[in-house]
Amino acid sequence: MTAAKLTVLLRQVAATLTCALAAALAGAGAAQAAATVVIVNQNAPGEGFNDPTPADPVGGNTGTTLGAQRLIAFQRAASIWGATLDSNVTIRVGAAFVPLSCTANGAVLGAAGAYEIWTDFPNAPRANTWYPSALASKLAGEDLTTPEDPHIIARFNSRLGLFDDCLPGSPFYLGLDRRPDGQIDLVTVLLHEMAHGLGFQTFTDDETGEQFFGIPSVWDYFLVNNRTNMPWVSMTDEQRRISAITWRGLSWNGPNVTAAVPGVLAPRTNLNIGGANAGAAAGDYYVGDASFGPPVSASPVSGQLMPVVDQPNGTGLACTPLDAANTLAVRNNIALVDRGTCDFVTKARNVQEAGAIGMLVVDNVPGDVVGLSGSDPSISIPSLRITLSDGVAIKAALLQRSRTRSGVIASFTLDRTRLAGTDRQRRILMYTPSINAPGSSVSHYTTEAKPNQLMEPSINADLQHVVKPPRDLTFPLLRDIGW
Amino acid sequence: MKRLFSLAGAALVAVATWAPVNSHAAGVVVLDEGFGSVSGLSGWAQVNRSIPPGTGWFQGNPGVFGAQAGAPDSYAAANYLGAASGMGMVDNWLITPTLALNGLTTLSFFTNRAGDPGFFDQLEVRFGYGSGTSADGFDTLLLTIGGEGEFPAQWAQWTTSLDVQGEGRFAFRYLGDAATLDYIGLDSVKVVTAVPEASTYLMLLAGLGAVGVHARRARKGPRPLSSR
């Protein structure tokens, strides 16, 4: 076989999401696993990793300029991956801070992927299959990439938190101590983006289902339709396209991940709707867990579900302290509030102060199950989130309520028969939102995993700079594809 | 006895009576509704004149309270969401089928409310001649429950009588500022009218009745006949 190489532009292949960068290397490492990860600093003088703006040391990061602190954070992430992986080829990450897509309420933190992909290199486990260059070089036992090129390319948002149109007030946290306190933990973002570059991505188009140059990615052998068990590699383009927008439809079927799942993932949180007036709304619902307040546990929280109504259109935002009627409604009950306008912890605080024993947030736009972000140690009631369509169904049953009673009982419990974010065969689900998110869909784990996983499409506050079981399923997946 | 009542009642009697329903046992039951299915009611009408209109009358919610009789949800209910989102003025009508009435007629029913402190439900009972459902036609106010008067927070029976010949409908009207309202139930609605007489006699009474329709529009503060 003849080795084939393609250098791909970030925009074409790089998976997406969160970021990566840095320099440094992990030394020869302690355990038997060892690889060296270094940064290829692609920022111009005075920018990004070279930014000379003075900075105070923070959270164990001793750098005295912004650029130096960014490099030190990169080194931390690189050393974590270096201690985890095994390769005799130094992994080069071409990294830069550049402006990325932003709004006041959300931002692309970073994007990364393989800089080159290879087929049919020496010792390739599968013929005619794309491998990312860092993995291909490891498997080949030699650096396939020319020394001046990186294996991974990564971009990080240079404007994050620094401008009104880019998550104002939530810049990268450069400390190394996992205490970002509302900021975006850069080391976590770096770990996530490096994983994409190491191979946590498909090179097959998640929007059209077309294989890159008609050749499947190693990824595609392990991605399966969990109803039919047909792997991506065996599907038609159209079947792949449809499967990528089928929520809970695709799972990872690799032996290392599947073996690790029971030790990593916790029982699924369940919302049960019952009671004398539940009617057609009765039943079990998928929910997103909250990163604040007590987690739903073995002792269920159960109570009358009562909506907060403080908007002329009948919704309830609970962004301000509740009035007398809403207070009467939610006291000793579970408060139903709508997403929007203010953050989730503000809503939780307001209904808690009104005497609610739990909070159920209804999404305000169509979509799939997502969790509730935020942090506030003063929140002592559990909160869950449901989709807009589920919320509409449940609200219909609440129209027949009195001021204090709805006849609809909500119970927050654990479903011990199912692990959070898995299919019925206990395989972890992949991220396949109903509306395709180019670059994000397929190449991430589901958002329903509990605890939150590093390779979900969004960064969560409970991540711990860990890439292996028993906390995380990132490394097992890389093992499945050949690491 | 029955004939005497019919003659004496040629003019409309729009007051609540203290007499128990079964004192008119000689009559004919023309309506007996237990609200096993509010959505499946036959001949009844709903008109929601609230501003802005929201939920109409609905099947009883046993999570608030159970029915007076029958299955726990077998009653009709209305709440403050009659005005959309519970913001505005509620004016929510539940109207019986068109009934053929024949002299002294007694309406009885049970009603109840959720009873949360600080809220003041109000239910009017009205009568209108003919088969229409326009609010203008229900110009005879028979009862007002709640509002300034008492509205028990338990099932209580109310009765009212009037003398009428010909077709007509009773209307239950839940009304008030949505901010002051809560939730009420309505159950076991029964209408008994006099046994039909000879046809010539009926025609005579019909004429008299029409004359007397507007004679009185009494509004009293009746009290429940019984409760349980």
XYZ file of C-alpha atoms in Angstrom:
711
model
C 0.000 0.000 0.000
C 1.088 3.503 -0.607
C 0.909 5.934 2.228
C -1.339 8.868 1.512
C -1.332 12.174 3.219
C -3.638 15.129 3.076
C -3.022 18.419 4.698
C -6.349 19.785 5.610
C -7.429 23.203 6.501
C -8.814 23.740 9.928
C -12.092 24.871 8.500
C -12.523 21.716 6.469
C -11.759 19.117 8.985
C -10.894 20.375 12.352
C -13.531 19.365 14.622
C -14.414 22.274 16.446
C -15.039 23.416 19.622
C -13.060 24.339 22.332
C -9.490 25.177 22.173
C -5.906 24.310 22.451
C -2.547 25.769 22.566
C 0.722 25.847 23.992
C 4.136 25.003 24.398
C 6.127 22.906 26.454
C 6.467 19.397 26.918
C 5.755 16.729 29.240
C 8.907 15.214 30.313
C 9.660 11.633 30.050
C 6.883 11.102 32.452
C 6.455 8.932 35.405
C 4.257 5.999 34.570
C 4.905 3.739 31.675
C 2.820 5.892 29.378
C 4.689 8.810 27.988
C 4.496 11.141 25.115
C 5.778 14.611 24.543
C 3.369 17.356 23.558
C 4.782 20.709 22.537
C 3.369 23.975 21.295
C 4.159 25.500 17.984
C 3.413 29.087 18.878
C 1.699 30.553 15.853
C 0.925 33.945 17.312
C 2.681 37.026 15.976
C 4.926 39.010 18.316
C 2.950 40.885 20.958
C -0.205 38.784 20.504
C -1.720 35.691 22.023
C 1.015 33.603 23.572
C 3.316 36.558 23.127
C 1.035 39.127 24.722
C 3.256 41.250 27.010
C 0.397 42.654 29.088
C 1.482 42.345 32.733
C -0.476 39.794 34.754
C -0.575 38.894 38.412
C 0.126 35.256 39.223
C -3.146 33.403 39.648
C -4.098 29.970 40.944
C -0.598 28.553 40.824
C 0.215 30.062 37.441
C 3.416 32.006 38.055
C 3.584 33.840 34.729
C 3.878 37.599 34.920
C 2.500 38.443 31.487
C -0.715 37.339 29.816
C 1.258 35.505 27.138
C 3.432 33.715 29.664
C 0.448 32.602 31.671
C -1.230 31.240 28.541
C 1.914 29.252 27.782
C 2.095 27.869 31.299
C -1.535 26.762 31.114
C -0.754 25.081 27.813
C 2.164 23.288 29.400
C -0.110 21.970 32.125
C -2.554 20.533 29.596
C 0.286 19.172 27.477
C 1.820 17.414 30.447
C -1.506 15.795 31.352
C -1.869 14.399 27.852
C 1.806 13.538 27.738
C 1.495 11.439 30.888
C -1.533 9.678 29.458
C -0.468 8.869 25.925
C 2.261 6.620 24.684
C 4.224 7.644 21.586
C 7.819 8.003 20.609
C 6.945 10.827 18.242
C 6.746 14.295 19.760
C 3.259 15.734 19.220
C 3.342 19.289 17.910
C 0.317 21.509 18.482
C 0.167 24.574 16.270
C -1.691 27.035 18.421
C -2.771 30.661 18.393
C -5.205 33.010 20.059
C -7.404 34.575 17.388
C -10.874 36.163 17.284
C -13.556 33.461 17.119
C -17.316 33.565 16.873
C -18.959 35.308 19.837
C -22.134 36.759 21.211
C -22.947 38.388 24.526
C -24.297 35.062 25.751
C -22.088 32.490 24.102
C -18.798 32.012 22.367
C -16.681 29.506 20.566
C -13.930 28.979 23.092
C -11.646 27.193 20.723
C -11.432 24.910 17.737
C -8.949 22.213 16.945
C -8.330 19.197 14.832
C -5.726 17.198 13.009
C -3.510 19.263 10.761
C -2.921 16.289 8.502
C -4.653 12.974 8.073
C -3.119 9.787 6.705
C -4.146 6.483 5.191
C -2.140 3.341 4.553
C 0.969 4.425 6.410
C 3.349 1.783 7.800
C 1.654 -0.412 10.430
C -1.729 1.160 9.736
C -4.257 -1.035 11.587
C -6.946 -0.531 8.956
C -6.318 -0.105 5.268
C -7.925 2.724 3.343
C -8.885 4.576 6.505
C -8.089 8.115 7.621
C -6.043 8.535 10.805
C -5.036 11.824 12.397
C -1.342 12.484 11.956
C -0.357 12.324 15.638
C -1.881 8.859 15.883
C -0.587 7.785 12.491
C 2.930 8.764 13.518
C 2.634 6.890 16.801
C 1.431 3.775 15.016
C 4.098 4.084 12.332
C 6.766 4.575 14.960
C 8.139 7.550 13.088
C 7.127 11.128 12.438
C 5.164 11.125 9.223
C 4.750 14.881 9.288
C 7.517 17.170 8.195
C 9.255 18.742 11.198
C 8.143 22.260 10.396
C 4.463 21.299 10.424
C 2.313 20.604 13.475
C 0.239 17.452 13.966
C -2.599 19.361 15.529
C -3.884 22.828 14.829
C -5.771 24.700 17.496
C -7.314 28.133 17.822
C -8.506 29.883 20.968
C -10.782 32.855 21.339
C -8.644 35.937 21.912
C -11.629 38.184 22.674
C -13.349 35.992 25.243
C -14.724 37.958 28.160
C -12.936 41.085 27.110
C -15.610 42.676 24.934
C -19.323 43.357 25.327
C -20.157 41.108 22.391
C -18.084 38.173 23.628
C -19.296 36.730 26.937
C -18.414 39.891 28.860
C -17.098 39.129 32.297
C -16.232 35.509 31.535
C -12.650 35.497 30.313
C -10.340 32.495 30.376
C -9.177 31.553 33.836
C -5.443 31.042 33.654
C -4.903 29.474 37.045
C -3.983 25.818 37.342
C -5.977 25.038 40.464
C -9.398 24.318 38.922
C -11.019 27.234 40.673
C -12.272 29.339 37.766
C -15.125 30.820 39.826
C -17.366 31.703 36.938
C -14.603 32.193 34.401
C -13.722 29.714 31.648
C -11.015 27.329 32.753
C -8.338 27.470 30.066
C -6.578 24.238 30.998
C -9.876 22.393 30.583
C -10.422 23.995 27.209
C -6.896 23.070 26.183
C -7.359 19.453 27.222
C -10.567 19.299 25.223
C -9.104 20.795 22.062
C -5.972 18.680 22.194
C -8.202 15.603 22.347
C -9.865 16.636 19.109
C -6.479 16.966 17.487
C -5.401 13.589 18.832
C -8.304 11.942 17.091
C -11.533 12.708 18.931
C -13.200 13.626 15.646
C -14.421 12.198 12.409
C -13.152 13.402 9.062
C -16.441 12.430 7.480
C -18.744 15.407 6.926
C -21.296 15.461 9.755
C -23.598 17.665 7.687
C -23.737 15.675 4.433
C -22.473 12.266 5.516
C -19.854 12.354 2.765
C -16.534 10.709 3.486
C -13.417 12.755 2.953
C -12.208 11.823 -0.509
C -14.478 8.791 -0.309
C -12.406 7.237 2.463
C -13.793 6.516 5.933
C -12.263 7.760 9.178
C -11.153 5.291 11.819
C -13.834 6.978 13.956
C -16.554 5.763 11.635
C -15.945 2.104 12.499
C -16.991 2.664 16.107
C -19.884 5.060 15.662
C -23.107 3.072 15.459
C -26.814 3.607 14.987
C -27.916 2.240 18.340
C -31.233 0.943 16.980
C -29.777 -1.067 14.112
C -26.173 -1.425 15.286
C -25.060 -0.408 11.817
C -21.720 1.415 12.001
C -21.212 4.711 10.245
C -18.697 3.175 7.944
C -21.384 0.877 6.529
C -24.010 3.537 5.965
C -24.827 5.511 2.869
C -24.147 9.223 2.925
C -27.859 9.860 3.417
C -28.071 7.411 6.294
C -25.121 9.115 7.950
C -26.637 12.545 7.392
C -29.913 11.519 9.008
C -28.243 9.689 11.893
C -26.209 12.773 12.728
C -29.408 14.698 13.491
C -31.157 11.906 15.363
C -31.046 12.761 19.055
C -29.944 9.752 21.096
C -29.488 7.839 17.847
C -25.726 7.345 17.660
C -23.510 5.604 20.197
C -19.841 4.817 20.543
C -19.293 1.083 20.177
C -15.638 0.762 21.104
C -14.523 -1.863 23.619
C -12.434 0.431 25.814
C -15.149 3.052 26.194
C -17.939 0.547 26.724
C -15.944 -1.290 29.369
C -15.275 1.971 31.215
C -18.809 3.384 31.040
C -20.261 1.603 34.115
C -17.435 2.871 36.282
C -17.644 6.436 35.036
C -21.266 7.300 34.442
C -23.893 7.651 37.142
C -27.552 6.623 37.056
C -29.731 8.771 34.847
C -31.759 11.465 36.553
C -35.438 11.006 35.889
C -38.394 13.332 36.056
C -41.674 11.585 36.676
C -44.925 13.437 36.187
C -47.936 11.958 37.932
C -50.821 12.944 40.157
C -54.573 13.088 39.810
C -54.563 15.690 37.053
C -51.446 14.708 35.090
C -53.565 13.307 32.278
C -51.662 12.975 29.021
C -48.562 14.533 30.604
C -48.074 11.590 32.964
C -44.865 9.626 32.542
C -41.085 9.788 32.671
C -39.045 12.577 31.101
C -35.421 13.068 30.130
C -33.862 15.961 31.987
C -30.719 18.005 32.114
C -28.994 18.127 35.497
C -27.913 21.321 37.194
C -24.341 22.162 38.098
C -25.622 23.989 41.192
C -27.710 22.894 44.125
C -27.832 19.358 45.482
C -27.717 16.625 42.854
C -30.788 14.480 42.496
C -30.110 11.500 44.691
C -31.545 8.285 45.961
C -33.970 10.137 48.190
C -36.464 11.578 45.744
C -37.745 15.114 45.827
C -41.415 15.083 45.063
C -44.108 17.697 45.182
C -46.914 19.504 43.516
C -45.701 21.173 40.337
C -46.746 24.822 40.198
C -45.796 27.328 37.522
C -44.431 30.777 38.150
C -46.253 33.297 35.940
C -44.784 36.764 35.792
C -44.904 37.649 32.104
C -47.901 38.826 30.044
C -47.465 35.863 27.707
C -47.984 33.461 30.574
C -44.379 32.474 31.114
C -42.505 32.843 34.357
C -38.885 33.937 34.380
C -38.418 34.247 38.137
C -35.645 36.752 37.558
C -36.888 38.950 40.394
C -38.212 38.026 43.837
C -41.613 36.375 43.463
C -44.787 38.345 44.105
C -47.396 37.217 46.626
C -49.394 35.060 44.227
C -46.347 33.285 42.831
C -44.928 32.825 46.296
C -48.184 31.227 47.411
C -48.080 28.974 44.357
C -44.570 27.605 44.769
C -44.298 27.426 48.536
C -43.625 23.807 49.546
C -44.071 22.885 45.891
C -41.811 22.394 42.872
C -41.626 25.583 40.840
C -41.892 25.475 37.066
C -40.076 28.408 35.474
C -39.099 29.345 31.952
C -35.607 29.800 30.637
C -34.603 33.309 29.652
C -33.441 36.787 30.624
C -31.367 35.873 33.670
C -29.106 32.992 34.653
C -30.371 29.791 36.161
C -28.973 30.355 39.641
C -30.887 33.631 39.892
C -34.116 31.794 39.122
C -33.252 29.059 41.599
C -32.461 31.590 44.296
C -35.761 33.415 43.789
C -37.967 30.330 43.898
C -35.982 28.954 46.819
C -36.551 32.165 48.743
C -40.264 31.845 47.974
C -40.266 28.430 49.620
C -40.060 26.081 46.629
C -38.573 22.638 47.264
C -37.294 22.207 43.700
C -37.120 23.958 40.342
C -37.973 22.668 36.893
C -36.774 24.882 34.038
C -38.533 24.731 30.670
C -36.387 25.617 27.690
C -37.518 28.636 25.668
C -36.414 27.404 22.254
C -36.930 24.043 20.547
C -34.115 21.590 21.013
C -32.800 18.660 22.939
C -32.061 18.099 26.595
C -29.356 20.338 28.027
C -28.160 20.851 31.576
C -28.313 23.920 33.789
C -25.066 25.793 34.223
C -24.042 28.092 37.002
C -22.704 28.041 40.502
C -24.097 29.307 43.786
C -23.359 27.548 47.065
C -26.451 29.100 48.642
C -28.788 27.062 46.434
C -30.138 24.197 48.496
C -32.941 22.900 46.261
C -32.451 20.587 43.261
C -33.058 21.903 39.753
C -33.660 20.132 36.449
C -34.263 21.224 32.887
C -36.654 19.884 30.272
C -37.169 20.614 26.603
C -39.628 23.188 25.331
C -41.909 20.535 23.817
C -42.028 18.546 27.046
C -42.670 21.768 28.928
C -45.602 22.649 26.689
C -47.156 19.232 27.321
C -46.755 19.510 31.070
C -48.016 23.090 31.198
C -51.237 21.974 29.516
C -51.983 19.803 32.531
C -51.310 22.736 34.849
C -54.013 24.973 33.378
C -56.615 23.354 35.624
C -54.913 24.510 38.796
C -55.931 26.486 41.806
C -53.655 29.024 43.405
C -51.867 26.361 45.429
C -52.698 23.004 43.861
C -52.263 21.624 40.376
C -52.976 17.949 40.887
C -49.731 17.354 38.990
C -46.922 15.784 40.994
C -43.316 16.068 39.855
C -40.735 13.652 41.236
C -36.988 14.098 40.832
C -35.461 10.649 41.109
C -32.723 8.407 39.784
C -33.384 5.773 37.152
C -31.158 2.966 38.323
C -31.839 0.920 35.219
C -30.091 3.426 32.980
C -26.786 5.256 33.094
C -26.880 8.937 32.211
C -26.083 9.499 28.554
C -26.144 5.874 27.457
C -28.273 3.765 25.154
C -30.081 0.601 26.188
C -26.906 -1.417 25.671
C -25.051 0.898 28.071
C -22.981 2.460 25.340
C -22.356 6.185 25.622
C -24.387 8.377 23.293
C -22.756 10.839 20.970
C -23.792 14.461 20.435
C -26.348 14.461 17.643
C -28.616 17.491 18.101
C -31.737 17.605 15.975
C -30.350 20.645 14.228
C -26.883 19.929 12.892
C -24.075 21.839 14.543
C -21.316 21.632 11.937
C -18.082 20.452 13.477
C -19.731 19.842 16.834
C -22.234 17.153 15.932
C -20.967 13.565 16.017
C -17.477 14.496 17.222
C -18.502 14.942 20.869
C -20.111 12.913 23.580
C -23.723 13.575 24.497
C -24.600 16.430 26.829
C -26.579 13.973 28.963
C -23.603 12.251 30.558
C -23.292 12.482 34.318
C -20.817 13.440 35.577
C -20.123 15.862 32.749
C -17.487 14.640 30.351
C -14.537 16.581 28.991
C -15.592 15.867 25.420
C -19.096 17.262 25.596
C -19.679 20.179 23.232
C -19.800 22.697 26.051
C -17.416 23.229 28.912
C -18.924 22.532 32.316
C -17.748 23.824 35.635
C -17.354 20.404 37.256
C -14.560 19.161 34.974
C -11.374 18.319 36.801
C -8.412 18.249 34.423
C -8.893 14.501 34.169
C -9.030 12.545 30.895
C -9.208 8.957 32.167
C -11.544 6.694 34.146
C -12.930 6.623 36.712
C -13.792 10.242 35.970
C -13.632 10.613 32.232
C -14.080 8.687 28.990
C -11.824 10.666 26.676
C -8.769 8.431 26.804
C -10.711 5.161 26.411
C -12.050 6.484 23.124
C -8.583 7.379 21.924
C -7.555 3.858 22.886
C -10.387 2.472 20.781
C -9.103 4.232 17.679
C -5.533 3.060 18.181
C -3.746 5.053 20.874
C -101.206 22.072 44.303
C -99.116 22.149 41.221
C -101.766 23.984 39.311
C -102.048 26.618 41.938
C -98.335 27.272 41.766
C -98.431 27.617 38.055
C -101.141 30.196 38.111
C -99.613 32.190 40.867
C -96.249 32.180 39.216
C -97.167 33.667 35.916
C -94.757 36.449 36.632
C -91.123 35.498 36.840
C -89.948 34.555 40.300
C -86.293 35.224 40.452
C -85.391 34.484 43.981
C -83.708 31.730 45.793
C -85.958 29.442 47.646
C -85.431 27.841 50.963
C -87.576 24.924 50.101
C -85.756 21.673 49.454
C -85.690 20.454 45.923
C -87.771 17.403 46.562
C -90.722 19.487 47.666
C -91.386 19.844 43.954
C -91.244 16.152 43.382
C -94.289 16.309 41.232
C -92.222 17.949 38.500
C -90.347 16.516 35.590
C -86.575 16.318 35.594
C -85.463 18.023 32.384
C -81.768 18.215 33.204
C -79.577 16.094 35.459
C -75.897 16.548 34.801
C -73.035 15.102 36.841
C -70.203 16.252 34.525
C -68.658 12.856 33.910
C -67.203 14.422 30.782
C -67.108 18.184 30.441
C -65.693 18.006 26.935
C -68.411 15.544 25.964
C -71.368 17.570 27.250
C -74.325 17.465 24.898
C -76.265 20.631 24.191
C -74.331 22.724 26.694
C -72.489 25.819 25.520
C -69.399 27.648 26.661
C -68.773 31.308 26.053
C -65.610 32.898 27.354
C -66.020 36.640 27.360
C -62.926 37.199 29.477
C -60.403 39.853 28.532
C -58.188 38.366 27.264
C -59.881 34.981 26.981
C -58.020 32.010 28.388
C -59.154 28.615 29.592
C -62.864 27.755 29.508
C -64.705 25.524 31.962
C -62.884 22.233 32.252
C -63.035 18.772 33.788
C -62.651 18.863 37.543
C -59.138 18.476 38.955
C -59.232 15.973 41.841
C -55.826 17.298 42.884
C -57.609 20.455 44.020
C -60.729 18.774 45.387
C -62.848 15.801 44.465
C -66.326 15.763 42.994
C -69.497 16.145 45.042
C -70.753 12.897 43.516
C -69.403 10.312 41.137
C -65.791 9.843 40.104
C -63.299 12.242 41.723
C -62.964 14.340 38.579
C -66.619 14.297 37.589
C -67.412 17.950 38.015
C -66.987 21.093 35.971
C -64.440 23.650 37.084
C -63.317 27.145 36.237
C -60.346 29.111 37.459
C -58.501 32.411 37.307
C -56.872 31.344 34.048
C -60.221 32.038 32.341
C -58.423 35.258 31.505
C -55.255 34.267 29.680
C -52.278 33.826 32.001
C -54.466 34.867 34.916
C -54.086 38.519 33.995
C -57.225 40.490 33.138
C -60.962 40.171 33.723
C -62.595 36.777 33.873
C -66.109 36.417 32.420
C -66.488 32.726 31.725
C -69.892 31.187 30.928
C -71.142 27.625 31.100
C -74.682 27.405 29.684
C -77.152 24.536 29.965
C -78.878 23.014 26.990
C -82.075 24.641 25.850
C -84.774 23.327 28.158
C -88.510 23.062 27.592
C -89.975 24.541 30.775
C -93.494 24.395 31.940
C -94.230 26.598 34.891
C -92.605 26.433 38.231
C -89.045 25.334 37.605
C -86.349 24.618 40.130
C -82.635 24.642 39.473
C -80.381 22.969 42.005
C -76.645 22.415 41.944
C -73.596 22.035 44.127
C -70.600 24.318 44.055
C -67.298 24.492 45.882
C -64.133 26.517 45.764
C -60.444 25.894 46.480
C -60.515 28.285 49.393
C -56.976 29.634 49.310
C -56.933 32.636 51.628
C -56.862 36.025 49.988
C -58.929 35.129 46.929
C -62.609 35.822 46.334
C -64.397 33.704 43.787
C -67.702 34.808 42.318
C -70.331 32.781 40.488
C -73.528 34.155 39.004
C -76.482 32.011 37.957
C -78.613 33.518 35.238
C -81.590 32.579 33.125
C -82.385 33.487 29.558
C -85.387 32.748 27.401
C -85.019 30.858 24.163
C -82.062 28.993 22.797
C -79.535 31.769 22.365
C -76.211 32.036 24.142
C -75.694 35.776 23.902
C -74.934 37.340 27.262
C -77.649 39.941 26.604
C -80.268 37.224 26.676
C -79.381 36.138 30.190
C -80.766 39.232 31.798
C -82.326 37.422 34.725
C -79.924 37.111 37.596
C -81.029 34.297 39.864
C -78.126 33.955 42.254
C -74.805 35.486 43.093
C -72.466 33.309 45.115
C -69.311 34.794 46.524
C -68.037 38.216 45.697
C -69.279 40.234 48.625
C -71.265 37.280 49.937
C -70.294 33.916 51.200
C -68.826 31.214 48.990
C -68.229 28.096 51.082
C -64.965 26.218 50.575
C -66.802 22.914 50.586
C -69.498 21.383 48.433
C -72.768 23.140 49.168
C -76.127 22.852 47.463
C -78.025 25.848 46.136
C -81.485 26.006 44.665
C -83.470 28.660 42.908
C -86.885 28.621 41.365
C -88.720 30.599 38.784
C -91.910 30.260 36.886
C -91.454 30.139 33.206
C -93.125 28.720 30.162
C -91.296 27.813 27.032
C -87.673 27.334 26.121
C -84.858 28.697 28.167
C -81.311 28.134 29.406
C -79.531 28.602 32.679
C -76.037 30.038 32.688
C -73.235 29.714 35.242
C -70.992 32.743 34.991
C -67.600 32.815 36.723
C -66.403 36.372 36.857
C -64.145 38.948 38.427
C -60.658 40.374 38.327
C -58.408 37.400 37.624
C -56.032 38.571 40.335
C -58.738 38.025 42.941
C -60.032 34.675 41.664
C -58.935 31.129 42.379
C -60.821 27.955 41.410
C -64.399 26.733 41.701
C -66.266 23.529 40.929
C -69.830 22.853 39.813
C -71.588 19.510 40.171
C -74.953 17.750 40.124
C -76.892 20.332 38.172
C -80.564 19.433 38.147
C -83.569 21.212 36.686
C -87.112 20.153 37.522
C -90.097 21.747 35.867
C -93.823 21.287 36.239
C -95.668 18.477 34.539
C -97.088 19.678 31.224
C -100.733 20.624 31.226
C -103.328 20.624 28.495
C -102.165 22.463 25.440
C -104.582 25.373 25.665
C -103.561 25.997 29.206
C -99.920 25.941 28.199
C -100.476 28.595 25.588
C -102.168 30.837 28.082
C -99.349 30.541 30.560
C -96.775 31.142 27.905
C -98.331 34.450 27.153
C -98.497 35.450 30.743
C -94.962 34.408 31.321
C -93.654 36.539 28.538
C -95.304 39.569 30.029
C -93.764 38.948 33.374
C -90.229 38.270 32.376
C -88.821 41.629 33.268
C -90.967 42.181 36.246
C -88.272 41.453 38.753
C -84.564 41.274 38.725
C -84.043 40.508 42.299
C -80.593 40.169 43.678
C -80.337 38.676 47.052
C -77.600 37.231 49.062
C -78.769 33.668 49.328
C -77.193 31.144 51.534
C -76.561 27.500 50.904
C -79.352 25.133 51.499
C -77.108 22.445 52.767
C -73.552 21.467 52.624
C -71.419 18.475 53.176
